[in-house]
Amino acid sequence: MSTYIIADLHLSEDEPAITAGFIHFIQQQAIHADSLYILGDFFNYWIGDDDDTPLHQQVAQALKQLTAQGIPCYFIHGNRDFLIGKRYAEQCGMTILPQETLLEIDNKRILILHGDTLCIDDAAYQNYRKKVHTPWIQRLFLTLPLFIRRRIAQKMRQNSQYASSMKSESIMDVNPQAVISTLQKYQADWMIHGHTHRPAVHPVSIGDKQCYRGVLGAWHHEGSAFIINEQGIELIFFPF
Ligand code: LP5
Ligand code: MN
């Protein structure tokens, strides 16, 4: 039994090597898994399920191969693709899960999430997040013509890159107290997230209990995944 977890692929037309790497991963690795979880920022940005591009179709077809073989695929929204909706999820054959989801595998309680909600020291981002998660603002955005939505998304990406370049590394990392309180809230042994692009496994001591925080890597020049099986929980990297 093996569970695969990935995040932060940032798939886009501008990075065909990452898309090819993802398709290869699906056909050579995930096809042998028992389930696949994608923890957000799967796409570089998502402006609505009606944005039906060749890339979106190609990715949906690849995921459909998995579900057709009986391998379930689950998705948690990231900060770049929180607008992925039921329609695209159905095209992929994947199920959208709540932003914090507890898995119970081999007697381990493993919390999975994108990771942005743990970065509470980044006040500018958390304020911005509240706005773009407001249902009426999202509904209004989705009524705009696609070319305008695309322009807004590209502008937001530029602003974000500039804003991030002005922030310290520590502000953009998770807040240690937020990690502890989130692990406690779910009485979890592990949490696995992406978003910070700082792949690692961090021990987290809570009283007498030894917990762990696993961080996925972004798919820039290689793939990254957590594999959970009888042998344990392992962070792996692989060439495209
Ligand atoms: O994405 P990444 O990792 O580079 O940076 C994130 C934070 N940035 C973002 C912005 C996204 O990258 C933009 C993606 C486009 C989404 C598609 C369109 C959807 C539109 C929906 C409208 C309803 O998430 C970045 C963090 C960084 O992670 C590390 O954690 O620092 O945060 C920012 O850059 C935010 C700025 O600091 C604050 C921006 C203020 C803008 C205020 C205007 C809000 C009004 C929005 C109303 C539509
Ligand atoms: Mn992210």
XYZ file of C-alpha atoms and ligand atoms in Angstrom:
289
model
C 0.000 0.000 0.000
C 1.502 3.364 -0.922
C 0.132 6.866 -0.825
C 1.790 9.555 -2.944
C 1.618 13.240 -2.044
C 2.767 16.094 -4.296
C 2.326 19.903 -4.425
C 3.645 23.087 -6.033
C 4.069 21.926 -9.627
C 2.961 25.374 -10.875
C 2.026 23.868 -14.245
C 1.913 26.406 -17.065
C 2.298 26.642 -20.844
C 5.640 28.397 -20.231
C 7.182 25.337 -18.540
C 6.546 22.333 -20.819
C 9.336 20.309 -19.125
C 7.407 20.332 -15.826
C 4.228 19.178 -17.561
C 6.189 16.385 -19.272
C 7.713 15.475 -15.892
C 4.267 15.315 -14.338
C 2.867 13.070 -17.107
C 5.910 10.810 -16.746
C 5.396 10.712 -12.954
C 1.750 9.711 -13.441
C 2.532 7.002 -15.990
C 5.653 5.548 -14.330
C 5.179 6.104 -10.577
C 1.707 7.150 -9.485
C 0.211 4.348 -11.559
C 1.698 1.925 -8.965
C 0.311 3.908 -6.005
C -2.876 3.274 -4.068
C -3.845 6.936 -4.008
C -2.516 10.342 -5.040
C -2.943 13.599 -3.122
C -2.154 16.964 -4.730
C -1.734 19.691 -2.092
C -2.292 22.804 -4.169
C -0.419 25.151 -6.498
C -0.816 22.399 -9.057
C -1.178 25.164 -11.654
C 0.726 28.435 -11.817
C -2.633 30.193 -11.594
C -6.245 29.245 -12.116
C -8.817 31.749 -13.343
C -11.907 29.542 -13.617
C -12.948 26.095 -14.841
C -14.191 27.652 -18.086
C -10.554 28.379 -19.074
C -10.412 25.282 -21.234
C -6.838 25.211 -22.580
C -4.884 22.358 -24.206
C -2.707 22.224 -21.057
C -5.724 21.834 -18.780
C -7.118 19.081 -21.019
C -3.784 17.250 -21.202
C -3.448 17.292 -17.399
C -7.059 16.164 -16.894
C -6.518 13.252 -19.291
C -3.366 12.172 -17.455
C -5.187 12.149 -14.109
C -8.157 10.355 -15.615
C -5.795 7.476 -16.544
C -5.150 7.016 -12.830
C -8.744 7.085 -11.696
C -9.708 4.789 -14.574
C -7.224 2.254 -13.088
C -8.944 2.569 -9.704
C -6.353 4.874 -8.134
C -8.226 7.693 -6.398
C -6.868 11.209 -6.724
C -7.532 14.010 -4.220
C -6.898 17.734 -4.406
C -6.484 20.514 -1.823
C -6.495 24.108 -3.078
C -3.331 26.216 -3.037
C -2.996 29.994 -3.047
C -2.661 30.045 -6.833
C -5.402 27.617 -7.811
C -8.060 28.086 -5.130
C -10.564 28.694 -7.931
C -10.370 25.113 -9.221
C -13.969 23.960 -9.012
C -16.092 20.837 -9.254
C -16.263 20.978 -13.038
C -12.509 20.675 -13.601
C -12.159 18.251 -10.682
C -14.700 15.993 -12.387
C -12.813 16.237 -15.686
C -9.725 14.997 -13.834
C -11.657 12.420 -11.836
C -10.306 13.955 -8.626
C -12.078 14.796 -5.388
C -11.597 18.213 -3.772
C -10.878 17.932 -0.036
C -11.161 20.552 2.745
C -8.078 22.767 3.161
C -7.058 20.796 6.262
C -7.643 17.053 5.915
C -6.658 14.353 8.386
C -5.538 11.008 6.957
C -5.219 7.908 9.093
C -2.682 5.547 7.573
C -1.060 2.604 9.384
C -2.143 4.009 12.757
C -0.543 7.369 11.996
C -2.596 10.558 12.017
C -1.313 12.663 9.135
C -2.671 16.155 8.509
C -2.353 17.404 4.930
C -2.716 21.049 3.889
C -1.277 23.504 1.353
C 0.729 25.378 4.002
C -0.073 29.046 3.334
C -2.382 29.223 6.373
C 0.611 28.423 8.620
C 2.494 31.530 7.391
C 0.714 33.864 9.805
C 3.687 36.265 10.173
C 3.081 37.330 6.554
C 0.305 39.753 7.492
C 0.090 41.320 4.012
C -0.494 37.905 2.495
C -3.061 36.850 5.136
C -5.022 40.080 4.528
C -4.918 39.524 0.806
C -5.948 35.878 1.322
C -9.045 36.891 3.268
C -10.114 39.153 0.387
C -9.656 36.634 -2.417
C -11.420 33.930 -0.406
C -14.506 36.123 -0.003
C -17.274 34.334 -1.943
C -18.788 37.467 -3.548
C -15.376 38.700 -4.713
C -14.723 35.302 -6.302
C -18.175 35.270 -7.929
C -17.590 38.748 -9.341
C -14.147 37.777 -10.674
C -15.625 34.718 -12.399
C -18.136 36.872 -14.289
C -15.329 38.793 -16.024
C -14.284 37.837 -19.564
C -11.432 35.297 -19.618
C -8.912 37.672 -21.204
C -9.458 40.197 -18.408
C -9.214 37.503 -15.718
C -5.964 36.299 -17.298
C -4.550 39.840 -17.281
C -5.520 40.307 -13.633
C -3.917 36.964 -12.680
C -0.689 37.842 -14.511
C -0.617 41.234 -12.770
C -1.220 39.530 -9.412
C 1.655 37.121 -10.086
C 3.981 40.058 -10.902
C 2.904 41.926 -7.759
C 3.389 38.784 -5.702
C 6.899 38.218 -7.059
C 7.813 41.811 -6.241
C 6.167 41.677 -2.784
C 7.918 38.369 -1.981
C 11.314 39.797 -3.004
C 10.833 42.525 -0.373
C 9.902 40.121 2.442
C 12.362 38.297 4.708
C 12.751 34.518 4.413
C 11.479 34.059 7.976
C 8.272 36.028 7.362
C 7.512 33.774 4.398
C 8.076 30.575 6.394
C 5.591 28.830 8.677
C 5.071 30.185 12.190
C 6.297 27.548 14.716
C 3.392 28.176 17.117
C 0.867 27.814 14.268
C 2.460 24.449 13.442
C 2.140 23.241 17.037
C -1.433 24.431 17.532
C -2.530 22.919 14.193
C -0.925 19.549 15.066
C -2.641 19.696 18.478
C -6.021 20.617 16.995
C -6.041 17.331 15.049
C -3.964 15.316 17.542
C -1.843 14.564 14.515
C 1.498 12.740 14.487
C 2.539 14.300 11.202
C 1.650 17.229 8.999
C 2.606 17.357 5.356
C 2.414 20.582 3.374
C 3.903 22.497 0.461
C 3.852 26.230 -0.323
C 7.186 27.308 1.205
C 9.273 25.373 -1.351
C 11.683 24.311 1.413
C 11.612 20.509 1.250
C 12.546 18.854 4.548
C 11.334 16.727 7.428
C 11.338 18.693 10.701
C 10.894 17.003 14.084
C 8.404 18.930 16.253
C 8.300 18.093 19.990
C 4.970 18.688 21.700
C 5.363 17.772 25.382
C 6.434 14.110 25.388
C 5.162 13.514 21.900
C 7.462 13.489 18.885
C 5.661 14.840 15.842
C 6.991 15.644 12.388
C 6.402 18.304 9.751
C 7.091 17.204 6.188
C 7.546 19.896 3.554
C 7.264 19.122 -0.149
C 9.570 20.656 -2.724
C 8.358 22.702 -5.690
C 8.798 21.136 -9.107
C 11.386 23.459 -10.672
C 14.144 21.203 -11.999
C 13.074 17.921 -10.411
C 9.983 16.321 -8.957
C 9.316 15.947 -5.246
C 6.848 13.738 -3.377
C 6.140 12.093 -0.069
C 5.549 8.361 -0.202
C 3.716 6.743 2.692
C 3.899 2.947 2.909
C 4.685 0.111 5.344
C 8.282 1.304 5.515
C 7.253 4.742 6.776
C 7.015 8.253 5.391
C 9.707 9.321 2.963
C 10.461 12.514 1.043
C 11.777 11.698 -2.429
C 13.131 13.654 -5.388
C 13.304 12.431 -8.957
C 14.453 13.807 -12.313
C 11.802 14.682 -14.892
O 2.401 32.423 -5.016
P 3.716 32.723 -4.395
O 4.292 31.541 -3.696
O 4.661 33.348 -5.353
O 3.464 33.856 -3.299
C 2.519 33.629 -2.279
C 1.728 34.892 -2.004
N 1.158 35.419 -3.237
C -0.037 35.033 -3.692
C -0.541 35.672 -4.972
C -0.607 34.643 -6.056
O 0.694 34.272 -6.488
C -1.411 35.180 -7.234
C -1.987 34.049 -8.024
C -3.033 34.473 -8.988
C -4.334 33.794 -8.673
C -5.247 33.654 -9.874
C -6.327 34.662 -9.940
C -7.350 34.538 -8.893
C -8.041 35.853 -8.665
C -9.142 35.678 -7.689
C -9.775 36.942 -7.279
C -10.988 36.658 -6.456
O -0.720 34.176 -3.156
C 2.586 35.951 -1.374
C 3.263 35.374 -0.142
C 4.075 34.149 -0.546
O 3.188 33.195 -1.115
C 4.785 33.479 0.629
O 3.852 32.956 1.551
O 4.100 36.332 0.457
O 1.712 36.999 -0.924
C 1.688 38.174 -1.618
O 2.523 38.452 -2.445
C 0.573 39.115 -1.237
C 1.074 40.523 -1.002
O 1.979 40.579 0.061
C -0.089 41.454 -0.721
C -0.825 41.858 -1.952
C -1.811 42.941 -1.618
C -2.784 43.096 -2.738
C -4.040 43.718 -2.224
C -5.130 43.663 -3.236
C -6.191 42.663 -2.829
C -7.430 42.843 -3.612
C -7.828 41.555 -4.289
C -9.204 41.632 -4.785
C -9.368 40.911 -6.054
Mn 1.556 28.186 -2.492
